CSV table of C-alpha atoms in Angstrom, one decimal:
chain,number,residue,atom,x,y,z
H,1492,MET,CA,-95.0,-27.3,-73.1
H,1493,THR,CA,-92.9,-24.6,-74.8
H,1494,ASN,CA,-89.5,-26.2,-73.6
H,1495,ARG,CA,-90.6,-29.6,-74.8
H,1496,VAL,CA,-91.6,-28.3,-78.2
H,1497,THR,CA,-88.4,-26.2,-78.5
H,1498,ARG,CA,-86.2,-29.3,-77.7
H,1499,SER,CA,-88.1,-31.3,-80.3
H,1500,ARG,CA,-87.4,-28.6,-82.8
H,1501,GLN,CA,-83.7,-28.7,-82.1
H,1502,GLN,CA,-83.4,-32.5,-82.1
H,1503,VAL,CA,-85.7,-33.5,-85.0
H,1504,THR,CA,-85.7,-31.6,-88.3
H,1505,GLN,CA,-87.5,-33.5,-91.1
H,1506,GLN,CA,-86.9,-30.7,-93.7
H,1507,PRO,CA,-83.5,-30.0,-95.3
H,1508,PRO,CA,-81.8,-26.7,-94.3
H,1509,GLU,CA,-82.4,-25.2,-97.7
H,1510,LEU,CA,-86.2,-25.7,-97.2
H,1511,GLN,CA,-86.1,-23.9,-93.8
H,1512,MET,CA,-84.8,-20.7,-95.4
H,1513,ARG,CA,-87.9,-20.3,-97.6
H,1514,ALA,CA,-91.4,-19.7,-96.3
H,1515,ARG,CA,-94.1,-20.4,-98.8
H,1516,TRP,CA,-97.4,-19.5,-97.4
H,1517,THR,CA,-100.7,-21.1,-98.3
H,1518,THR,CA,-104.3,-20.1,-97.3
H,1519,GLY,CA,-104.3,-22.9,-94.7
H,1520,LEU,CA,-101.0,-22.0,-93.2
H,1521,THR,CA,-102.0,-18.3,-93.0
H,1522,LYS,CA,-105.2,-19.3,-91.2
H,1523,ILE,CA,-103.2,-21.4,-88.6
H,1524,PHE,CA,-100.9,-18.4,-88.0
H,1525,ALA,CA,-103.9,-16.0,-87.7
H,1526,ASP,CA,-105.5,-18.4,-85.1
H,1527,LEU,CA,-102.3,-18.5,-83.1
H,1528,MET,CA,-102.1,-14.7,-83.0
H,1529,VAL,CA,-105.8,-14.4,-81.9
H,1530,ASP,CA,-105.0,-16.7,-79.1
H,1531,GLN,CA,-102.1,-14.5,-78.0
H,1532,VAL,CA,-104.4,-11.4,-78.2
H,1533,HIS,CA,-106.8,-13.1,-75.8
H,1534,LYS,CA,-104.0,-14.0,-73.5
H,1535,GLY,CA,-102.9,-10.3,-73.3
H,1536,ASN,CA,-99.6,-10.6,-75.1
H,1537,LYS,CA,-100.3,-7.9,-77.7
H,1538,LEU,CA,-98.4,-4.6,-77.4
H,1539,SER,CA,-99.9,-1.1,-77.9
H,1540,ASN,CA,-98.4,-0.9,-81.5
H,1541,ASN,CA,-100.5,-3.9,-82.6
H,1542,SER,CA,-97.5,-6.2,-82.5
H,1543,PHE,CA,-96.6,-8.9,-79.9
H,1544,ASN,CA,-94.1,-9.2,-77.2
H,1545,LYS,CA,-91.1,-11.5,-77.3
H,1546,LYS,CA,-92.8,-14.2,-75.3
H,1547,ALA,CA,-95.7,-14.3,-77.7
H,1548,TRP,CA,-93.5,-14.7,-80.7
H,1549,ASN,CA,-91.6,-17.6,-79.2
H,1550,ILE,CA,-94.8,-19.3,-78.3
H,1551,MET,CA,-96.2,-18.8,-81.7
H,1552,CYS,CA,-93.1,-20.2,-83.4
H,1553,ASP,CA,-93.2,-23.3,-81.2
H,1554,GLU,CA,-97.0,-23.9,-81.7
H,1555,PHE,CA,-96.8,-23.2,-85.5
H,1556,TYR,CA,-94.1,-25.9,-85.7
H,1557,GLU,CA,-96.2,-28.3,-83.6
H,1558,LYS,CA,-99.2,-27.8,-85.8
H,1559,THR,CA,-97.6,-27.8,-89.2
H,1560,GLY,CA,-94.1,-29.4,-88.9
H,1561,LEU,CA,-92.6,-26.3,-90.5
H,1562,ASN,CA,-89.5,-25.0,-88.6
H,1563,TRP,CA,-89.9,-21.3,-89.4
H,1564,ASP,CA,-88.3,-18.7,-87.2
H,1565,LYS,CA,-89.7,-15.5,-85.7
H,1566,GLU,CA,-88.5,-13.3,-88.6
H,1567,GLN,CA,-90.4,-15.4,-91.1
H,1568,LEU,CA,-93.6,-15.1,-89.1
H,1569,LYS,CA,-93.1,-11.4,-88.6
H,1570,ASN,CA,-92.8,-10.9,-92.4
H,1571,ARG,CA,-96.1,-12.7,-92.8
H,1572,PHE,CA,-97.5,-10.6,-90.0
H,1573,SER,CA,-96.6,-7.4,-91.9
H,1574,ILE,CA,-98.3,-8.7,-95.1
H,1575,MET,CA,-101.4,-9.6,-93.1
H,1576,ARG,CA,-101.5,-6.1,-91.6
H,1577,LYS,CA,-101.4,-4.6,-95.1
H,1578,GLN,CA,-104.1,-7.1,-96.3
H,1579,HIS,CA,-106.4,-6.0,-93.4
H,1580,ALA,CA,-105.9,-2.3,-94.3
H,1581,ILE,CA,-106.8,-3.0,-97.9
H,1582,VAL,CA,-110.0,-5.0,-97.1
H,1583,LYS,CA,-111.0,-2.4,-94.4
H,1584,SER,CA,-110.7,0.4,-97.0
H,1585,LEU,CA,-112.6,-1.6,-99.5
H,1586,LEU,CA,-115.5,-2.3,-97.1
H,1587,ASN,CA,-115.7,1.4,-96.4
H,1588,GLN,CA,-117.2,1.8,-99.9
H,1589,SER,CA,-120.9,1.5,-100.0
H,1590,GLU,CA,-120.9,-1.0,-103.0
H,1591,PHE,CA,-118.8,-3.6,-101.2
H,1592,HIS,CA,-119.9,-6.1,-98.6
H,1593,LEU,CA,-118.2,-9.0,-96.8
H,1594,ASP,CA,-119.9,-12.4,-96.6
H,1595,GLU,CA,-118.5,-13.6,-93.2
H,1596,SER,CA,-119.4,-17.2,-93.9
H,1597,THR,CA,-117.1,-17.4,-96.9
H,1598,GLY,CA,-114.8,-14.4,-96.7
H,1599,ASN,CA,-115.8,-13.3,-100.2
H,1600,ILE,CA,-116.1,-9.6,-101.0
H,1601,ILE,CA,-119.4,-9.1,-102.8
H,1602,ALA,CA,-119.8,-6.3,-105.4
H,1603,SER,CA,-120.7,-5.8,-109.0
H,1604,ASN,CA,-118.1,-6.2,-111.8
H,1605,GLU,CA,-118.4,-2.5,-112.5
H,1606,ALA,CA,-117.7,-1.5,-108.9
H,1607,TRP,CA,-114.6,-3.8,-108.8
H,1608,ASN,CA,-113.2,-2.5,-112.1
H,1609,ARG,CA,-113.7,1.1,-110.9
H,1610,TYR,CA,-112.1,0.5,-107.6
H,1611,ILE,CA,-109.1,-1.5,-108.8
H,1612,LYS,CA,-108.3,1.1,-111.3
H,1613,GLY,CA,-107.4,3.5,-108.5
H,1614,HIS,CA,-106.3,0.8,-106.0
H,1615,PRO,CA,-104.4,-2.0,-107.8
H,1616,ASP,CA,-103.4,-3.6,-104.5
H,1617,ALA,CA,-107.0,-4.8,-104.2
H,1618,GLU,CA,-106.8,-7.0,-107.3
H,1619,PRO,CA,-105.9,-10.2,-105.4
H,1620,ILE,CA,-108.8,-9.7,-102.9
H,1621,ARG,CA,-111.2,-9.8,-105.8
H,1622,GLY,CA,-110.5,-13.4,-106.5
H,1623,SER,CA,-109.6,-14.8,-103.1
H,1624,GLY,CA,-111.5,-12.6,-100.7
H,1625,CYS,CA,-110.4,-12.5,-97.1
H,1626,PRO,CA,-111.5,-15.6,-95.2
H,1627,ILE,CA,-109.5,-14.5,-92.1
H,1628,TYR,CA,-110.9,-11.0,-91.9
H,1629,LYS,CA,-112.6,-11.7,-88.6
H,1630,GLN,CA,-109.3,-12.9,-87.1
H,1631,LEU,CA,-107.5,-9.8,-88.5
H,1632,GLY,CA,-110.1,-7.6,-86.9
H,1633,VAL,CA,-109.2,-9.1,-83.5
H,1634,ILE,CA,-105.4,-8.9,-84.1
H,1635,PHE,CA,-105.5,-5.3,-85.2
H,1636,SER,CA,-108.1,-4.3,-82.6
H,1637,GLU,CA,-110.8,-3.4,-85.2
H,1638,PRO,CA,-114.6,-4.2,-84.8
H,1639,LEU,CA,-115.6,-7.4,-86.4
H,1640,THR,CA,-118.4,-5.7,-88.4
H,1641,ASN,CA,-118.9,-2.3,-89.8
H,1642,GLY,CA,-122.6,-2.5,-90.5
H,1643,LYS,CA,-122.2,-3.4,-94.2
H,1644,HIS,CA,-121.2,-7.1,-93.9
H,1645,VAL,CA,-123.6,-9.8,-94.9
H,1646,GLN,CA,-124.2,-11.1,-91.4
H,1647,SER,CA,-124.8,-14.8,-90.7
H,1648,VAL,CA,-127.9,-15.3,-88.5
H,1649,GLU,CA,-125.6,-17.3,-86.3
H,1650,HIS,CA,-124.4,-14.0,-84.7
H,1651,GLU,CA,-127.9,-12.6,-84.2
H,1652,GLU,CA,-128.6,-13.0,-80.5
H,1653,GLU,CA,-131.2,-10.4,-79.7
H,1654,LEU,CA,-134.0,-8.5,-81.6
H,1655,PRO,CA,-136.1,-5.5,-80.6
H,1656,SER,CA,-139.4,-6.4,-78.9
H,1657,SER,CA,-141.3,-4.9,-81.9
H,1658,VAL,CA,-140.2,-4.5,-85.5
H,1659,PHE,CA,-143.2,-2.6,-86.6
H,1660,SER,CA,-144.0,1.1,-86.7
H,1661,LYS,CA,-146.5,2.7,-84.4
H,1662,ASP,CA,-150.1,1.6,-85.0
H,1663,PRO,CA,-151.7,4.2,-87.3
H,1664,LEU,CA,-154.8,4.4,-85.0
H,1665,ASP,CA,-152.8,5.3,-81.9
H,1666,GLY,CA,-153.2,8.9,-80.8
H,1667,ILE,CA,-156.4,9.6,-82.8
H,1668,PRO,CA,-158.9,11.5,-80.6
H,1669,GLU,CA,-161.9,9.5,-79.3
H,1670,LYS,CA,-164.4,11.6,-81.1
H,1671,GLU,CA,-162.8,10.8,-84.5
H,1672,LEU,CA,-162.8,7.1,-83.7
H,1673,THR,CA,-166.5,7.0,-82.7
H,1674,THR,CA,-167.9,8.8,-85.7
H,1675,SER,CA,-167.7,5.7,-87.9
H,1676,ILE,CA,-168.9,3.1,-85.4
H,1677,SER,CA,-171.5,0.6,-86.8
H,1678,PHE,CA,-173.8,-1.6,-84.8
H,1679,LYS,CA,-174.8,-3.8,-87.7
H,1680,GLU,CA,-172.7,-6.7,-86.3
H,1681,PRO,CA,-171.7,-7.9,-82.8
H,1682,LEU,CA,-168.5,-6.5,-81.3
H,1683,THR,CA,-166.7,-9.9,-81.6
H,1684,THR,CA,-166.9,-9.8,-85.4
H,1685,ILE,CA,-165.1,-6.4,-85.7
H,1686,GLN,CA,-161.7,-6.9,-87.4
H,1687,GLU,CA,-158.9,-4.4,-87.8
H,1688,GLU,CA,-157.5,-3.9,-91.3
H,1689,GLU,CA,-154.6,-1.5,-91.2
H,1690,SER,CA,-153.8,-1.8,-94.8
H,1691,SER,CA,-157.3,-1.0,-96.3
H,1692,SER,CA,-157.5,1.7,-98.9
H,1693,GLU,CA,-159.0,5.1,-98.3
H,1694,SER,CA,-161.7,4.4,-100.9
H,1695,GLU,CA,-162.8,1.3,-99.1
H,1696,ASP,CA,-162.9,3.2,-95.8
H,1697,GLY,CA,-165.1,5.9,-97.4
H,1698,ASP,CA,-167.6,3.3,-98.7
H,1699,ASP,CA,-167.8,1.6,-95.2
H,1700,VAL,CA,-168.5,5.0,-93.5
H,1701,ALA,CA,-171.2,5.9,-96.0
H,1702,ASP,CA,-173.0,2.5,-95.5
H,1703,GLU,CA,-172.8,2.9,-91.8
H,1704,GLN,CA,-174.2,6.4,-91.8
H,1705,GLU,CA,-177.2,5.2,-93.7
H,1706,ILE,CA,-178.0,2.5,-91.2
H,1707,ILE,CA,-177.4,4.4,-87.9
H,1708,GLN,CA,-180.6,6.2,-86.9
H,1709,PRO,CA,-180.3,9.4,-84.7
H,1710,LEU,CA,-181.1,8.7,-81.1
H,1711,PRO,CA,-182.9,11.2,-78.7
H,1712,VAL,CA,-180.2,13.1,-76.8
H,1713,THR,CA,-180.9,12.1,-73.2
H,1714,HIS,CA,-178.8,11.3,-70.2
H,1715,PHE,CA,-179.5,7.6,-70.7
H,1716,THR,CA,-178.5,7.5,-74.4
H,1717,THR,CA,-175.4,9.6,-73.7
H,1718,THR,CA,-174.3,7.1,-71.0
H,1719,VAL,CA,-174.9,4.1,-73.2
H,1720,MET,CA,-172.9,5.7,-76.1
H,1721,HIS,CA,-170.0,6.5,-73.8
H,1722,ASN,CA,-169.9,3.0,-72.3
H,1723,THR,CA,-170.2,1.4,-75.7
H,1724,THR,CA,-167.4,3.5,-77.1
H,1725,SER,CA,-165.2,2.7,-74.2
H,1726,ALA,CA,-165.8,-1.0,-74.7
H,1727,MET,CA,-165.1,-0.7,-78.4
H,1728,ASP,CA,-161.8,1.1,-77.7
H,1729,SER,CA,-160.7,-1.5,-75.2
H,1730,THR,CA,-161.6,-4.4,-77.5
H,1731,ALA,CA,-159.8,-2.8,-80.5
H,1732,ALA,CA,-156.7,-2.0,-78.5
H,1733,ALA,CA,-156.6,-5.6,-77.2
H,1734,ASN,CA,-157.0,-7.0,-80.7
H,1735,ARG,CA,-154.2,-4.8,-82.0
H,1736,LYS,CA,-151.9,-5.9,-79.2
H,1737,ARG,CA,-152.7,-9.5,-79.7
H,1738,GLY,CA,-152.2,-9.2,-83.4
H,1739,ARG,CA,-148.8,-7.5,-83.1
H,1740,LYS,CA,-147.7,-10.0,-80.4
H,1741,GLY,CA,-148.7,-12.9,-82.6
H,1742,ILE,CA,-146.7,-11.6,-85.6
H,1743,ASP,CA,-143.7,-10.8,-83.4
H,1744,ASP,CA,-143.8,-14.3,-82.0
H,1745,ALA,CA,-144.0,-15.8,-85.5
H,1746,ILE,CA,-141.0,-13.7,-86.7
H,1747,ALA,CA,-139.0,-14.5,-83.6
H,1748,GLY,CA,-139.7,-18.2,-84.0
H,1749,ALA,CA,-138.7,-18.1,-87.7
H,1750,ILE,CA,-135.4,-16.3,-86.9
H,1751,LEU,CA,-134.6,-18.8,-84.1
H,1752,HIS,CA,-135.2,-21.6,-86.6
H,1753,MET,CA,-132.9,-20.0,-89.2
H,1754,ALA,CA,-130.2,-19.4,-86.5
H,1755,ALA,CA,-130.3,-23.1,-85.5
H,1756,ALA,CA,-130.1,-24.3,-89.1
H,1757,SER,CA,-127.1,-21.9,-89.7
H,1758,ARG,CA,-125.3,-23.2,-86.6
H,1759,LEU,CA,-125.8,-26.8,-87.7
H,1760,ARG,CA,-124.5,-26.0,-91.2
H,1761,THR,CA,-121.5,-24.2,-89.8
H,1762,ALA,CA,-120.7,-27.0,-87.4
H,1763,ALA,CA,-121.0,-29.6,-90.3
H,1764,ILE,CA,-118.7,-27.5,-92.5
H,1765,ARG,CA,-116.2,-27.1,-89.7
H,1766,LYS,CA,-116.3,-30.9,-88.9
H,1767,VAL,CA,-115.6,-31.8,-92.6
H,1768,SER,CA,-112.8,-29.2,-92.9
H,1769,GLU,CA,-111.1,-30.5,-89.7
H,1770,ARG,CA,-111.2,-34.1,-91.1
H,1771,PHE,CA,-108.9,-33.3,-93.9
H,1772,SER,CA,-106.9,-30.3,-92.6
H,1773,VAL,CA,-103.8,-28.7,-94.1
H,1774,ALA,CA,-101.9,-29.4,-90.9
H,1775,ASP,CA,-102.6,-33.2,-91.2
H,1776,CYS,CA,-101.5,-33.1,-94.9
H,1777,ILE,CA,-98.2,-31.3,-94.0
H,1778,LYS,CA,-97.4,-33.9,-91.2
H,1779,GLU,CA,-97.9,-36.7,-93.7
H,1780,LEU,CA,-95.9,-34.8,-96.3
H,1781,ASN,CA,-93.0,-34.4,-93.9
H,1782,ALA,CA,-93.0,-38.2,-93.3
H,1783,ILE,CA,-92.3,-39.0,-97.0
H,1784,GLN,CA,-88.7,-39.8,-97.6
H,1785,GLY,CA,-86.8,-38.7,-100.7
H,1786,LEU,CA,-89.4,-36.1,-101.8
H,1787,GLU,CA,-88.0,-33.5,-104.2
H,1788,GLU,CA,-88.0,-29.8,-103.0
H,1789,GLY,CA,-90.1,-28.7,-106.0
H,1790,VAL,CA,-92.7,-31.3,-105.4
H,1791,TYR,CA,-92.7,-30.5,-101.7
H,1792,PHE,CA,-93.5,-26.8,-102.2
H,1793,ALA,CA,-96.0,-27.5,-105.1
H,1794,ALA,CA,-97.8,-29.9,-102.7
H,1795,LEU,CA,-98.2,-27.0,-100.2
H,1796,ASP,CA,-100.0,-25.0,-102.8
H,1797,LEU,CA,-102.0,-28.1,-103.9
H,1798,PHE,CA,-103.3,-28.5,-100.3
H,1799,ASP,CA,-105.3,-25.3,-100.6
H,1800,ASN,CA,-107.8,-27.6,-102.5
H,1801,ARG,CA,-109.9,-29.6,-100.1
H,1802,ASN,CA,-110.5,-32.4,-102.6
H,1803,ALA,CA,-106.7,-32.7,-103.1
H,1804,ARG,CA,-106.2,-33.0,-99.3
H,1805,GLU,CA,-108.9,-35.7,-99.1
H,1806,ILE,CA,-107.3,-37.7,-101.9
H,1807,PHE,CA,-103.8,-37.3,-100.5
H,1808,LEU,CA,-104.8,-38.5,-97.0
H,1809,SER,CA,-106.8,-41.4,-98.4
H,1810,LEU,CA,-103.9,-42.8,-100.3
H,1811,LYS,CA,-101.4,-45.2,-98.7
H,1812,GLY,CA,-97.7,-45.7,-98.7
H,1813,ASP,CA,-95.7,-45.0,-101.9
H,1814,LYS,CA,-98.9,-44.2,-103.8
H,1815,ARG,CA,-98.9,-40.7,-102.1
H,1816,MET,CA,-95.5,-39.9,-103.7
H,1817,ILE,CA,-96.5,-41.2,-107.1
H,1818,TRP,CA,-99.7,-39.1,-107.0
H,1819,LEU,CA,-97.9,-36.0,-105.8
H,1820,ARG,CA,-95.3,-36.3,-108.5
H,1821,GLY,CA,-98.0,-36.7,-111.1
H,1822,LYS,CA,-99.9,-33.7,-109.9
H,1823,CYS,CA,-97.0,-31.3,-109.0
H,1824,THR,CA,-94.7,-32.0,-111.9
H,1825,SER,CA,-97.5,-31.3,-114.4
H,1826,HIS,CA,-98.0,-27.9,-112.7
H,1827,PRO,CA,-94.4,-26.7,-111.8
H,1828,ILE,CA,-93.9,-23.8,-109.5
H,1829,SER,CA,-92.5,-20.7,-111.3
């Protein structure tokens, strides 16, 4: 595969030599390069200094050309690699601040305007991140061997795989001595009607105890009555404990079901977004752009920046023949590259 791609690069060059000397990176091209580096990390071609071996660089050059049609050499990719390393350090330092959070679904850095202004005043390099975010932060974490999350990111439920068996604190009745529990037992109603209300106020508890004390009549202290009271108390304890367990289990099951439903919806949304994005990709636009004959250099590079906009990519790929060149010239010459 590598030899075939290399030969094709040597034989077919759709770009003029002067275009090959300049590497103008867009968001889409940067993501393609980041994905290629992640693939090489997974294949074990990363060195201990967070760079890549010679084999990896050659493979990435060939695959980058295959995906984009841009015949950029190893040094051009290495220059971008250095910039991405610096970008990762800036975002990592930013997220170490308690006021900043990463939304992994969009790559945006979330914080108040006051927090941004205060941070950028001391760290001007973070100014570009404020507007563009860092959509490839997950890939950068893999490339530079950092954890994907630091506990302060806005996590997508898509990554939530396991929850604790219980999300509630210990039952407030657990651990209370039996004597204290039995002092307020009322026999006004059958045991099956007793309900547990953990959130009732102290004043309501006091009123209930007072009413119950007026109704309960003292019993003669005999062996029989002592046995009956003991057996009744044990039955009450068992029933109350069973009700508590059933109540907690029912709530846990409901929460778990809701979270699973949210996770499924999130996965469907992510898959739909990915499918739409792949339909009008930057790589497809560049391939079609390279096929246009007689396109001016200024319009070519302006089109690369224009392809950051998904709507522009969709319009470009939907046009046919010479209408693409007319549309590009109208769009790009009205917004010349400085």
